[in-house]
Short mmCIF file of C-alpha atoms in Angstrom, two decimals:
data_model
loop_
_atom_site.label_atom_id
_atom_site.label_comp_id
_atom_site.label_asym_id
_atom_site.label_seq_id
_atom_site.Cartn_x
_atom_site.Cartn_y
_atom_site.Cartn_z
CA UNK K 1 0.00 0.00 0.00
CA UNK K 2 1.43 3.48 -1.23
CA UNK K 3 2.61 5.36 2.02
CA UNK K 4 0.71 8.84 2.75
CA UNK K 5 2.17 12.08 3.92
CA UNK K 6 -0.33 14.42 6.13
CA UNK K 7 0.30 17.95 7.97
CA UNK K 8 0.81 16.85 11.81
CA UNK K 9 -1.78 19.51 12.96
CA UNK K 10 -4.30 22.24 11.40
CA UNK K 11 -6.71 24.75 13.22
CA UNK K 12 -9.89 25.60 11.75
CA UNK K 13 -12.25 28.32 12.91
CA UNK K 14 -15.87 27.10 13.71
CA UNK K 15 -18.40 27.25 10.75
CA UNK K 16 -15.84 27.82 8.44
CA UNK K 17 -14.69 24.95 6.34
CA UNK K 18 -11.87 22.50 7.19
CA UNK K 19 -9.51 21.62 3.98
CA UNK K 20 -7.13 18.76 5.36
CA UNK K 21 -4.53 18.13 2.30
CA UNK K 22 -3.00 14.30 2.25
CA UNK K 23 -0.02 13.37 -0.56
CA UNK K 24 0.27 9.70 -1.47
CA UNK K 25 2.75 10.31 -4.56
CA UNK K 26 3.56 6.36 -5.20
CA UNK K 27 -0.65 5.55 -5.28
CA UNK K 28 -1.14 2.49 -7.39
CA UNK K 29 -3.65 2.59 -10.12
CA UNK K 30 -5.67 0.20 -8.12
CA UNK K 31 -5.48 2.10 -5.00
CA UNK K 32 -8.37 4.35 -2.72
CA UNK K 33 -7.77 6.98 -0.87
CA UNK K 34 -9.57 6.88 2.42
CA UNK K 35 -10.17 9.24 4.85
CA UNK K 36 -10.82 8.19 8.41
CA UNK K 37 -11.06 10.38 11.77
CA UNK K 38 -10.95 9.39 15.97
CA UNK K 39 -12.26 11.85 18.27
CA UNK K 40 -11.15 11.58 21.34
CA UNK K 41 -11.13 8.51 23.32
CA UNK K 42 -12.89 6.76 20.43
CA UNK K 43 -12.72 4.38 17.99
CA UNK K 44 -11.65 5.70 14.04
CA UNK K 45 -14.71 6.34 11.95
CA UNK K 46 -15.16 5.73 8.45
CA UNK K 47 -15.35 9.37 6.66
CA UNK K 48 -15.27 9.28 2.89
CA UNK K 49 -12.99 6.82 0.18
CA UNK K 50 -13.10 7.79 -3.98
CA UNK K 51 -10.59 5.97 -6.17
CA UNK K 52 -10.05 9.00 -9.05
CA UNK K 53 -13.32 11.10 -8.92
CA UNK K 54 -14.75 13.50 -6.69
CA UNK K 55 -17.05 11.88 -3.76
CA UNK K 56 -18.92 13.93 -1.48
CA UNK K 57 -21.38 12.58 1.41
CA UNK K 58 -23.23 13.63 4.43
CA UNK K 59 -19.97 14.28 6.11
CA UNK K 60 -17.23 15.50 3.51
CA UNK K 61 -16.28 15.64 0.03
CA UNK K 62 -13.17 14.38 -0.74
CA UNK K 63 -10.85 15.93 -4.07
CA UNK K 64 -8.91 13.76 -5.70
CA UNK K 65 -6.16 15.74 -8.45
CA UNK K 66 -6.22 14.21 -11.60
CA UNK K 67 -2.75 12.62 -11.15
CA UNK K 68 -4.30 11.27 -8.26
CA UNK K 69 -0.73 12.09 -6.24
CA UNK K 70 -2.65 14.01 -3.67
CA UNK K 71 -6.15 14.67 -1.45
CA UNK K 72 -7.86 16.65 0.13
CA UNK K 73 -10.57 16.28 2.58
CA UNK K 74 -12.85 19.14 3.07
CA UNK K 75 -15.29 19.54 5.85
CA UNK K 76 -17.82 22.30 4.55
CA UNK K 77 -19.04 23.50 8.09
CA UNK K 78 -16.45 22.39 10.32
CA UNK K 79 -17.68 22.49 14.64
CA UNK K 80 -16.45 21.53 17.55
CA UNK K 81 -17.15 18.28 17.17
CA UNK K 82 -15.24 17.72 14.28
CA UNK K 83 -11.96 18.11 16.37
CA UNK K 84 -10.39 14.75 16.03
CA UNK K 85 -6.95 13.07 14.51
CA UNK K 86 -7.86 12.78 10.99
CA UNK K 87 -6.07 9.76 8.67
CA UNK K 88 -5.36 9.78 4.88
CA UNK K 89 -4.98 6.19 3.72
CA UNK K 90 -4.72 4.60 0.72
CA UNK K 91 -4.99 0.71 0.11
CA UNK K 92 -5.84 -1.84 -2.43
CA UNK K 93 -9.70 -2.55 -2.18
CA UNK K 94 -9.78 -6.51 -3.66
CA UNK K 95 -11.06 -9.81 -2.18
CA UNK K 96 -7.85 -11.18 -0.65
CA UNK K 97 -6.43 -8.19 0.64
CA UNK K 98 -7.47 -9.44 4.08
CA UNK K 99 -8.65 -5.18 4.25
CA UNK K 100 -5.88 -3.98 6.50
CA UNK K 101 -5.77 -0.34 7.38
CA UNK K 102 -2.11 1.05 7.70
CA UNK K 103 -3.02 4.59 9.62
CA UNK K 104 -0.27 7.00 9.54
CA UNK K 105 0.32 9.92 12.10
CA UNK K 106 -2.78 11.46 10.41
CA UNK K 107 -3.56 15.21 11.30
CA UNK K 108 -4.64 16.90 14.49
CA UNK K 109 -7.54 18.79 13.98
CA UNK K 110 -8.20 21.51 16.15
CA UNK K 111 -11.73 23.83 15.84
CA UNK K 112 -12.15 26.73 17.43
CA UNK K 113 -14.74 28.79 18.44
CA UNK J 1 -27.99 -0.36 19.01
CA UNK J 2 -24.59 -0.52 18.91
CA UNK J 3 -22.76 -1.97 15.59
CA UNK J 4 -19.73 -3.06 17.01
CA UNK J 5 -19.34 -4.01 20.88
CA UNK J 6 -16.04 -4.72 22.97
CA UNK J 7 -16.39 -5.74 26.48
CA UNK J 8 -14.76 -5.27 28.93
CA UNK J 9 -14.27 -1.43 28.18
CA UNK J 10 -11.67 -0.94 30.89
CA UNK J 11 -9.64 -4.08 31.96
CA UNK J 12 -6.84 -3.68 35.05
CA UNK J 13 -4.81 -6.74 35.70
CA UNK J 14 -1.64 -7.46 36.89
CA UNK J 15 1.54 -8.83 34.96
CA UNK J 16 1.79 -12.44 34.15
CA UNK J 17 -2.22 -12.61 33.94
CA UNK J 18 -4.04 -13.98 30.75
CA UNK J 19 -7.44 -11.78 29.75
CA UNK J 20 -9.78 -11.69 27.33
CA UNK J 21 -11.20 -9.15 25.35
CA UNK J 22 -14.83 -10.05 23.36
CA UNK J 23 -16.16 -8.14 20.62
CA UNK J 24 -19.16 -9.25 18.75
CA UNK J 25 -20.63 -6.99 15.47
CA UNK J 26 -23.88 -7.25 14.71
CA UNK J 27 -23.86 -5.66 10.79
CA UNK J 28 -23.93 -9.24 8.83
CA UNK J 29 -19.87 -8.34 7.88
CA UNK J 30 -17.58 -11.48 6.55
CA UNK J 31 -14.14 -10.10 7.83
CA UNK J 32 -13.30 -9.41 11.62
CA UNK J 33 -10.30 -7.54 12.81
CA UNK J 34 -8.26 -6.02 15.42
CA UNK J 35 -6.00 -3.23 16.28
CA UNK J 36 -3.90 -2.06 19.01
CA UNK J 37 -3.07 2.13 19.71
CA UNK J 38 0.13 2.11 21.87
CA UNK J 39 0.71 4.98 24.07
CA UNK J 40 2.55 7.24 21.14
CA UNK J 41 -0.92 6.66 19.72
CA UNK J 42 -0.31 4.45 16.50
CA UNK J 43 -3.31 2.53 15.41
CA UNK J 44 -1.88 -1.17 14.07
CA UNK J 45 -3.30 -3.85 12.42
CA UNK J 46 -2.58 -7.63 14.67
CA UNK J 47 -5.11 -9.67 12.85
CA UNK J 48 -7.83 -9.60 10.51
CA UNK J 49 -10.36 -13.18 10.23
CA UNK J 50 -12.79 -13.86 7.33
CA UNK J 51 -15.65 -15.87 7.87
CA UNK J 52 -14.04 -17.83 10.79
CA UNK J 53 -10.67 -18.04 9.13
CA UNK J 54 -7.28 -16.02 9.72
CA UNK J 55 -6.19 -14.48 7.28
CA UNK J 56 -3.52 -11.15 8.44
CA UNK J 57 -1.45 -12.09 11.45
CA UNK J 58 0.73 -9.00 11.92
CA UNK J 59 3.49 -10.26 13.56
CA UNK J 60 2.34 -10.28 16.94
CA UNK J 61 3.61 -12.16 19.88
CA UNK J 62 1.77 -15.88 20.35
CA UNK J 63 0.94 -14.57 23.17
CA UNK J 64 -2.21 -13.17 21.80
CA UNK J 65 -4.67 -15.82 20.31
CA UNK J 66 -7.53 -14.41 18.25
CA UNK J 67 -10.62 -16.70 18.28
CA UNK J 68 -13.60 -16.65 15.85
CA UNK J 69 -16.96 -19.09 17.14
CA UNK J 70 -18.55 -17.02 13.94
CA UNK J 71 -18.20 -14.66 11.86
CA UNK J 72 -19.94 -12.31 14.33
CA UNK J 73 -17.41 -12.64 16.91
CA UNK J 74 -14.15 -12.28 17.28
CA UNK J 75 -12.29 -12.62 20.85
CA UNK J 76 -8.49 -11.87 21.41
CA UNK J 77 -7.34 -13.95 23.94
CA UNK J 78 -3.87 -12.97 26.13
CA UNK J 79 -1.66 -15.03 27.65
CA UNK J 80 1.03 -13.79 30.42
CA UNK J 81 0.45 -10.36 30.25
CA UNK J 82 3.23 -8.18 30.11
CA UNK J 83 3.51 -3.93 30.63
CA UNK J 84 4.18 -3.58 26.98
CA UNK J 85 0.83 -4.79 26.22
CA UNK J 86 -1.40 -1.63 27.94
CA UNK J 87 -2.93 -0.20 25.26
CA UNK J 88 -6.11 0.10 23.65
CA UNK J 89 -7.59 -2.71 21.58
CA UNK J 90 -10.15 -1.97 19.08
CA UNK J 91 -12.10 -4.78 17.27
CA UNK J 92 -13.43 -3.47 13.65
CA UNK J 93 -15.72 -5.50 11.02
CA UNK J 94 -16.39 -4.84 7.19
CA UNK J 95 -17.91 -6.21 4.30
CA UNK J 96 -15.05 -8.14 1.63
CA UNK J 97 -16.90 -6.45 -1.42
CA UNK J 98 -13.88 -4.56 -2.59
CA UNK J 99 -15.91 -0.84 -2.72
CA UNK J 100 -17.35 -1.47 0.26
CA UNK J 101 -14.50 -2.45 2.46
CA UNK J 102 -15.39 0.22 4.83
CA UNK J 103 -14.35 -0.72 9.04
CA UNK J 104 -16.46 -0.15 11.55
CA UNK J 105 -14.82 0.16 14.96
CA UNK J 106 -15.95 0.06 18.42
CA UNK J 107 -15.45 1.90 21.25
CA UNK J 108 -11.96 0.64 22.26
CA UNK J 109 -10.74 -1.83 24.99
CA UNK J 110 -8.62 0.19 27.68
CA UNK J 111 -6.05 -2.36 28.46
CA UNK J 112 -3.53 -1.66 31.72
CA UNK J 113 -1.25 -3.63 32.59
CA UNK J 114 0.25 -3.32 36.34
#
């Protein structure tokens, strides 16, 4: 699985939006990018994945460029709740992959009010 | 209801000890896993089971012995506890359709060892 470089930390002001840049410059052609958070104390949650276009859902939309070397993860209204450790990863989706994650350092997400 | 659920959430024991952790999911998912966040907080895959049936083992000490009844439960079993092993464990499940290999986690097993 291509290795993923994040900024350690970011603040974000409250209501503004939250653009969290990830570069995976060795990404296979077969290879996602996911996007994963923990808050604090809890377990990671599932976020967003897209393989080369655009995705956006209830919680983020996720850019892909078009040499697919980097992300980014955009939270339109960022709040306080969306402070968490945030992790870029990009893996292989197929059958007998056994689905490991590999979770980097990821970034520290701070919003403030 | 919850999706995925670890018990114990906290678990104190004492060196040398053997525990278990349980997790059980409840979302009809093939494939079963768990990781362990050390203190520097590094999330790692130690095993991953499909349908019953290992399939990652990360390298981790025999000292830990996952254990599948079915594919709705996965228990990590530890023998001899030692300090190196506080940490939290979380259990995670997801479908094997490619796309849709999306993890679900639960809440985290708070593991000290004394």
């Amino acid at each position: 699985d291509a290795k993923t470089t994040q900024p350690t930390s970011m603040d974000c002001a409250e209501g503004r939006a939250a653009n969290l840049p990830c570069n995976h410059s060795t990404i296979s052609g077969n290879e996602y990018v996911y996007w994963y958070r923990q808050i604090h104390s809890q377990g990671p949650q599932y976020i967003i994945h897209g393989l080369k276009n655009n995705e956006t859902n209830e919680m983020a939309s996720l850019i892909i460029t078009e040499d697919r070397k980097s992300s980014t993860l955009i939270l339109p209204h960022a709040t306080l709740r969306d402070t968490a450790v945030y992790y870029c990863i990009v893996r292989v989706a197929a059958y007998n992959q056994g689905g490991k994650l590999i979770f980097g350092q990821g970034t520290e997400l701070s919003v403030k009010p | 209801d919850t999706a995925v659920s670890q018990t114990p959430k906290y678990l104190v024991t004492q060196m040398g000890n053997d525990k278990s952790i349980k997790c059980e999911q409840n979302l009809g998912h093939d494939t079963m896993y768990w990781y362990k966040q050390d203190s520097k907080k590094f999330l790692k895959i130690m095993f991953s089971y499909n349908n019953k049936e290992l399939i990652i083992n990360e390298t981790v000490p025999n000292r830990f012995s996952p254990k599948s009844p079915d594919k709705a439960h996965l228990n990590l079993h530890i023998n001899s506890l030692e300090l190196g092993d506080s940490a939290v464990y979380f259990c995670a499940s997801s479908q094997v359709a490619p796309a849709k290999n999306i993890q679900y986690f639960g809440a985290g097993t708070r593991l000290s060892v004394l």
